[in-house]
Amino acid sequence: MPGLLLGDEAPDFEAETTQGRIRFHDFLGDSWGILFSHPRDFTPVCTTELGRAAKLAAEFSKRNVKMIALSIDSVQDHLSWSKDINAYNGEQPKEKLPFPIIADANRELAVKLGMLDPDERDKDGMPLTARVVFVFGPDKKLKLSILYPATTGRNFDEILRVVDSLQLTAYKKVATPVDWKPGDSVMVVPTLPDEEAKKLFPKGVFTKDLPSGKKYLRYTPQPE
């Protein structure tokens, strides 16, 4: 199945959206970007997901992340559905969301990006888009890919957390351990020698003793 792998450059496609026609690379500019797909407009799980995405839009914006959704319906359907999404959030039922939604009624983009779920089909027997999340860096390359089936909603707080991790580890020689949250200690990457680590991380490097005697669990407070 066609799709994207980590490190692949985002295709520079053109598409109609709820905010007009876009060319994807121009839309991203020099920002980070999140492209997330949805099976269908006016469906329950998708409505809750876009509602949560809208609630978190300001947090993504603070991190220089542009958001854009994709669903296999028309622009007019997207605009009408946006009213329901805003109402679900307890807000005025207006047509505008903080991010555009791509209209992919013929599924061309979903096929190109490997987003179709073979097990979930519409009333005409056509496959629906799965719940895909692509995170692109400022270099337009894929940094993260998450794939959920149509029946399982995503956790957008987790997507925000992984963006924090991706941005931190892109610029600092650290990795984030299991269940890491911003402000927690991070791990020094294994390829960094001890002497260089001491210079890079003046707050200190702390090593956990292990039965193997190997000093690979090296922690440091999150760098600024």
GROMACS .gro file of N, CA and C in nm, residues 86-162:
model
  231
   86ASN      N    1  -1.826   2.247   1.686
   86ASN     CA    2  -1.823   2.361   1.778
   86ASN      C    3  -1.933   2.349   1.884
   87ALA      N    4  -2.051   2.303   1.844
   87ALA     CA    5  -2.159   2.284   1.940
   87ALA      C    6  -2.122   2.176   2.042
   88TYR      N    7  -2.057   2.069   1.997
   88TYR     CA    8  -2.010   1.964   2.088
   88TYR      C    9  -1.916   2.022   2.193
   89ASN      N   10  -1.835   2.123   2.153
   89ASN     CA   11  -1.743   2.187   2.246
   89ASN      C   12  -1.810   2.291   2.335
   90GLY      N   13  -1.943   2.306   2.319
   90GLY     CA   14  -2.014   2.403   2.400
   90GLY      C   15  -1.998   2.546   2.352
   91GLU      N   16  -1.964   2.561   2.223
   91GLU     CA   17  -1.943   2.693   2.166
   91GLU      C   18  -2.048   2.724   2.060
   92GLN      N   19  -2.043   2.845   2.006
   92GLN     CA   20  -2.137   2.883   1.902
   92GLN      C   21  -2.120   2.791   1.780
   93PRO      N   22  -2.232   2.744   1.723
   93PRO     CA   23  -2.223   2.650   1.609
   93PRO      C   24  -2.187   2.721   1.478
   94LYS      N   25  -2.062   2.764   1.470
   94LYS     CA   26  -2.017   2.832   1.348
   94LYS      C   27  -1.941   2.735   1.259
   95GLU      N   28  -1.920   2.777   1.132
   95GLU     CA   29  -1.858   2.689   1.034
   95GLU      C   30  -1.706   2.685   1.045
   96LYS      N   31  -1.646   2.774   1.122
   96LYS     CA   32  -1.501   2.786   1.125
   96LYS      C   33  -1.439   2.710   1.241
   97LEU      N   34  -1.334   2.634   1.211
   97LEU     CA   35  -1.250   2.568   1.311
   97LEU      C   36  -1.112   2.634   1.308
   98PRO      N   37  -1.028   2.610   1.409
   98PRO     CA   38  -0.895   2.673   1.411
   98PRO      C   39  -0.799   2.616   1.308
   99PHE      N   40  -0.841   2.519   1.231
   99PHE     CA   41  -0.756   2.455   1.130
   99PHE      C   42  -0.843   2.415   1.011
  100PRO      N   43  -0.785   2.403   0.892
  100PRO     CA   44  -0.863   2.361   0.775
  100PRO      C   45  -0.886   2.210   0.773
  101ILE      N   46  -0.990   2.169   0.700
  101ILE     CA   47  -1.017   2.027   0.675
  101ILE      C   48  -1.010   2.005   0.524
  102ILE      N   49  -0.928   1.912   0.482
  102ILE     CA   50  -0.913   1.879   0.341
  102ILE      C   51  -1.033   1.799   0.293
  103ALA      N   52  -1.083   1.832   0.173
  103ALA     CA   53  -1.189   1.755   0.109
  103ALA      C   54  -1.124   1.652   0.017
  104ASP      N   55  -1.144   1.525   0.047
  104ASP     CA   56  -1.083   1.416  -0.033
  104ASP      C   57  -1.192   1.317  -0.074
  105ALA      N   58  -1.297   1.369  -0.136
  105ALA     CA   59  -1.415   1.288  -0.166
  105ALA      C   60  -1.384   1.170  -0.258
  106ASN      N   61  -1.286   1.186  -0.346
  106ASN     CA   62  -1.251   1.074  -0.438
  106ASN      C   63  -1.143   0.983  -0.381
  107ARG      N   64  -1.097   1.012  -0.259
  107ARG     CA   65  -0.999   0.930  -0.185
  107ARG      C   66  -0.861   0.927  -0.249
  108GLU      N   67  -0.833   1.015  -0.341
  108GLU     CA   68  -0.702   1.013  -0.408
  108GLU      C   69  -0.589   1.037  -0.309
  109LEU      N   70  -0.604   1.135  -0.224
  109LEU     CA   71  -0.498   1.167  -0.128
  109LEU      C   72  -0.487   1.058  -0.022
  110ALA      N   73  -0.601   1.005   0.022
  110ALA     CA   74  -0.599   0.898   0.122
  110ALA      C   75  -0.526   0.775   0.070
  111VAL      N   76  -0.546   0.744  -0.059
  111VAL     CA   77  -0.477   0.630  -0.120
  111VAL      C   78  -0.327   0.659  -0.131
  112LYS      N   79  -0.294   0.780  -0.176
  112LYS     CA   80  -0.154   0.817  -0.194
  112LYS      C   81  -0.076   0.811  -0.064
  113LEU      N   82  -0.141   0.849   0.046
  113LEU     CA   83  -0.073   0.855   0.175
  113LEU      C   84  -0.090   0.727   0.258
  114GLY      N   85  -0.160   0.627   0.202
  114GLY     CA   86  -0.177   0.501   0.273
  114GLY      C   87  -0.268   0.510   0.393
  115MET      N   88  -0.377   0.587   0.380
  115MET     CA   89  -0.464   0.615   0.495
  115MET      C   90  -0.591   0.528   0.500
  116LEU      N   91  -0.616   0.444   0.404
  116LEU     CA   92  -0.742   0.370   0.401
  116LEU      C   93  -0.741   0.251   0.497
  117ASP      N   94  -0.855   0.229   0.561
  117ASP     CA   95  -0.874   0.117   0.653
  117ASP      C   96  -0.951   0.008   0.579
  118PRO      N   97  -0.888  -0.104   0.544
  118PRO     CA   98  -0.955  -0.207   0.465
  118PRO      C   99  -1.072  -0.275   0.535
  119ASP      N  100  -1.077  -0.264   0.669
  119ASP     CA  101  -1.181  -0.332   0.745
  119ASP      C  102  -1.304  -0.247   0.771
  120GLU      N  103  -1.296  -0.117   0.745
  120GLU     CA  104  -1.409  -0.027   0.771
  120GLU      C  105  -1.457   0.031   0.638
  121ARG      N  106  -1.585   0.008   0.608
  121ARG     CA  107  -1.639   0.052   0.479
  121ARG      C  108  -1.769   0.129   0.497
  122ASP      N  109  -1.798   0.215   0.400
  122ASP     CA  110  -1.922   0.291   0.406
  122ASP      C  111  -2.036   0.208   0.350
  123LYS      N  112  -2.156   0.269   0.340
  123LYS     CA  113  -2.275   0.195   0.296
  123LYS      C  114  -2.264   0.145   0.153
  124ASP      N  115  -2.172   0.206   0.074
  124ASP     CA  116  -2.152   0.162  -0.064
  124ASP      C  117  -2.038   0.061  -0.077
  125GLY      N  118  -1.983   0.020   0.037
  125GLY     CA  119  -1.875  -0.078   0.035
  125GLY      C  120  -1.737  -0.019   0.010
  126MET      N  121  -1.726   0.115   0.011
  126MET     CA  122  -1.597   0.180  -0.012
  126MET      C  123  -1.521   0.191   0.120
  127PRO      N  124  -1.390   0.165   0.119
  127PRO     CA  125  -1.312   0.174   0.243
  127PRO      C  126  -1.306   0.317   0.295
  128LEU      N  127  -1.312   0.330   0.427
  128LEU     CA  128  -1.302   0.460   0.493
  128LEU      C  129  -1.155   0.489   0.526
  129THR      N  130  -1.125   0.614   0.550
  129THR     CA  131  -0.990   0.647   0.596
  129THR      C  132  -0.974   0.605   0.741
  130ALA      N  133  -0.856   0.554   0.772
  130ALA     CA  134  -0.822   0.522   0.910
  130ALA      C  135  -0.787   0.652   0.984
  131ARG      N  136  -0.759   0.639   1.114
  131ARG     CA  137  -0.722   0.756   1.194
  131ARG      C  138  -0.568   0.767   1.195
  132VAL      N  139  -0.517   0.839   1.098
  132VAL     CA  140  -0.373   0.855   1.081
  132VAL      C  141  -0.329   0.990   1.133
  133VAL      N  142  -0.212   0.993   1.195
  133VAL     CA  143  -0.149   1.118   1.235
  133VAL      C  144  -0.009   1.120   1.174
  134PHE      N  145   0.020   1.223   1.097
  134PHE     CA  146   0.154   1.248   1.045
  134PHE      C  147   0.205   1.378   1.106
  135VAL      N  148   0.324   1.375   1.164
  135VAL     CA  149   0.388   1.496   1.214
  135VAL      C  150   0.510   1.523   1.126
  136PHE      N  151   0.513   1.643   1.068
  136PHE     CA  152   0.624   1.683   0.981
  136PHE      C  153   0.706   1.792   1.048
  137GLY      N  154   0.837   1.787   1.028
  137GLY     CA  155   0.925   1.890   1.080
  137GLY      C  156   0.933   2.009   0.986
  138PRO      N  157   1.004   2.114   1.026
  138PRO     CA  158   1.020   2.231   0.939
  138PRO      C  159   1.090   2.198   0.807
  139ASP      N  160   1.161   2.084   0.801
  139ASP     CA  161   1.225   2.040   0.678
  139ASP      C  162   1.130   1.963   0.588
  140LYS      N  163   1.002   1.957   0.626
  140LYS     CA  164   0.894   1.890   0.550
  140LYS      C  165   0.906   1.737   0.555
  141LYS      N  166   0.993   1.684   0.641
  141LYS     CA  167   1.011   1.539   0.648
  141LYS      C  168   0.929   1.480   0.762
  142LEU      N  169   0.883   1.355   0.741
  142LEU     CA  170   0.797   1.288   0.840
  142LEU      C  171   0.878   1.251   0.963
  143LYS      N  172   0.834   1.301   1.079
  143LYS     CA  173   0.902   1.275   1.206
  143LYS      C  174   0.828   1.172   1.290
  144LEU      N  175   0.697   1.157   1.269
  144LEU     CA  176   0.617   1.066   1.351
  144LEU      C  177   0.496   1.022   1.271
  145SER      N  178   0.461   0.895   1.286
  145SER     CA  179   0.342   0.841   1.221
  145SER      C  180   0.268   0.754   1.321
  146ILE      N  181   0.138   0.781   1.337
  146ILE     CA  182   0.053   0.701   1.426
  146ILE      C  183  -0.068   0.656   1.345
  147LEU      N  184  -0.103   0.528   1.356
  147LEU     CA  185  -0.215   0.472   1.280
  147LEU      C  186  -0.311   0.402   1.374
  148TYR      N  187  -0.435   0.450   1.378
  148TYR     CA  188  -0.541   0.389   1.457
  148TYR      C  189  -0.650   0.338   1.362
  149PRO      N  190  -0.720   0.231   1.400
  149PRO     CA  191  -0.836   0.189   1.319
  149PRO      C  192  -0.950   0.290   1.335
  150ALA      N  193  -1.047   0.283   1.247
  150ALA     CA  194  -1.159   0.377   1.248
  150ALA      C  195  -1.239   0.372   1.379
  151THR      N  196  -1.235   0.258   1.446
  151THR     CA  197  -1.319   0.238   1.565
  151THR      C  198  -1.255   0.289   1.695
  152THR      N  199  -1.130   0.335   1.690
  152THR     CA  200  -1.060   0.378   1.811
  152THR      C  201  -1.017   0.523   1.799
  153GLY      N  202  -1.067   0.607   1.890
  153GLY     CA  203  -1.032   0.749   1.889
  153GLY      C  204  -0.892   0.773   1.943
  154ARG      N  205  -0.831   0.879   1.894
  154ARG     CA  206  -0.695   0.914   1.935
  154ARG      C  207  -0.692   1.000   2.062
  155ASN      N  208  -0.576   1.007   2.123
  155ASN     CA  209  -0.554   1.090   2.240
  155ASN      C  210  -0.472   1.212   2.197
  156PHE      N  211  -0.537   1.326   2.183
  156PHE     CA  212  -0.467   1.444   2.132
  156PHE      C  213  -0.374   1.506   2.237
  157ASP      N  214  -0.396   1.477   2.364
  157ASP     CA  215  -0.299   1.518   2.465
  157ASP      C  216  -0.167   1.443   2.445
  158GLU      N  217  -0.177   1.316   2.404
  158GLU     CA  218  -0.057   1.237   2.375
  158GLU      C  219   0.014   1.292   2.251
  159ILE      N  220  -0.062   1.334   2.151
  159ILE     CA  221  -0.001   1.392   2.031
  159ILE      C  222   0.074   1.519   2.067
  160LEU      N  223   0.017   1.600   2.154
  160LEU     CA  224   0.085   1.721   2.201
  160LEU      C  225   0.213   1.685   2.276
  161ARG      N  226   0.206   1.580   2.358
  161ARG     CA  227   0.324   1.536   2.434
  161ARG      C  228   0.436   1.491   2.340
  162VAL      N  229   0.401   1.415   2.236
  162VAL     CA  230   0.506   1.366   2.147
  162VAL      C  231   0.564   1.480   2.063
   0.00000   0.00000   0.00000
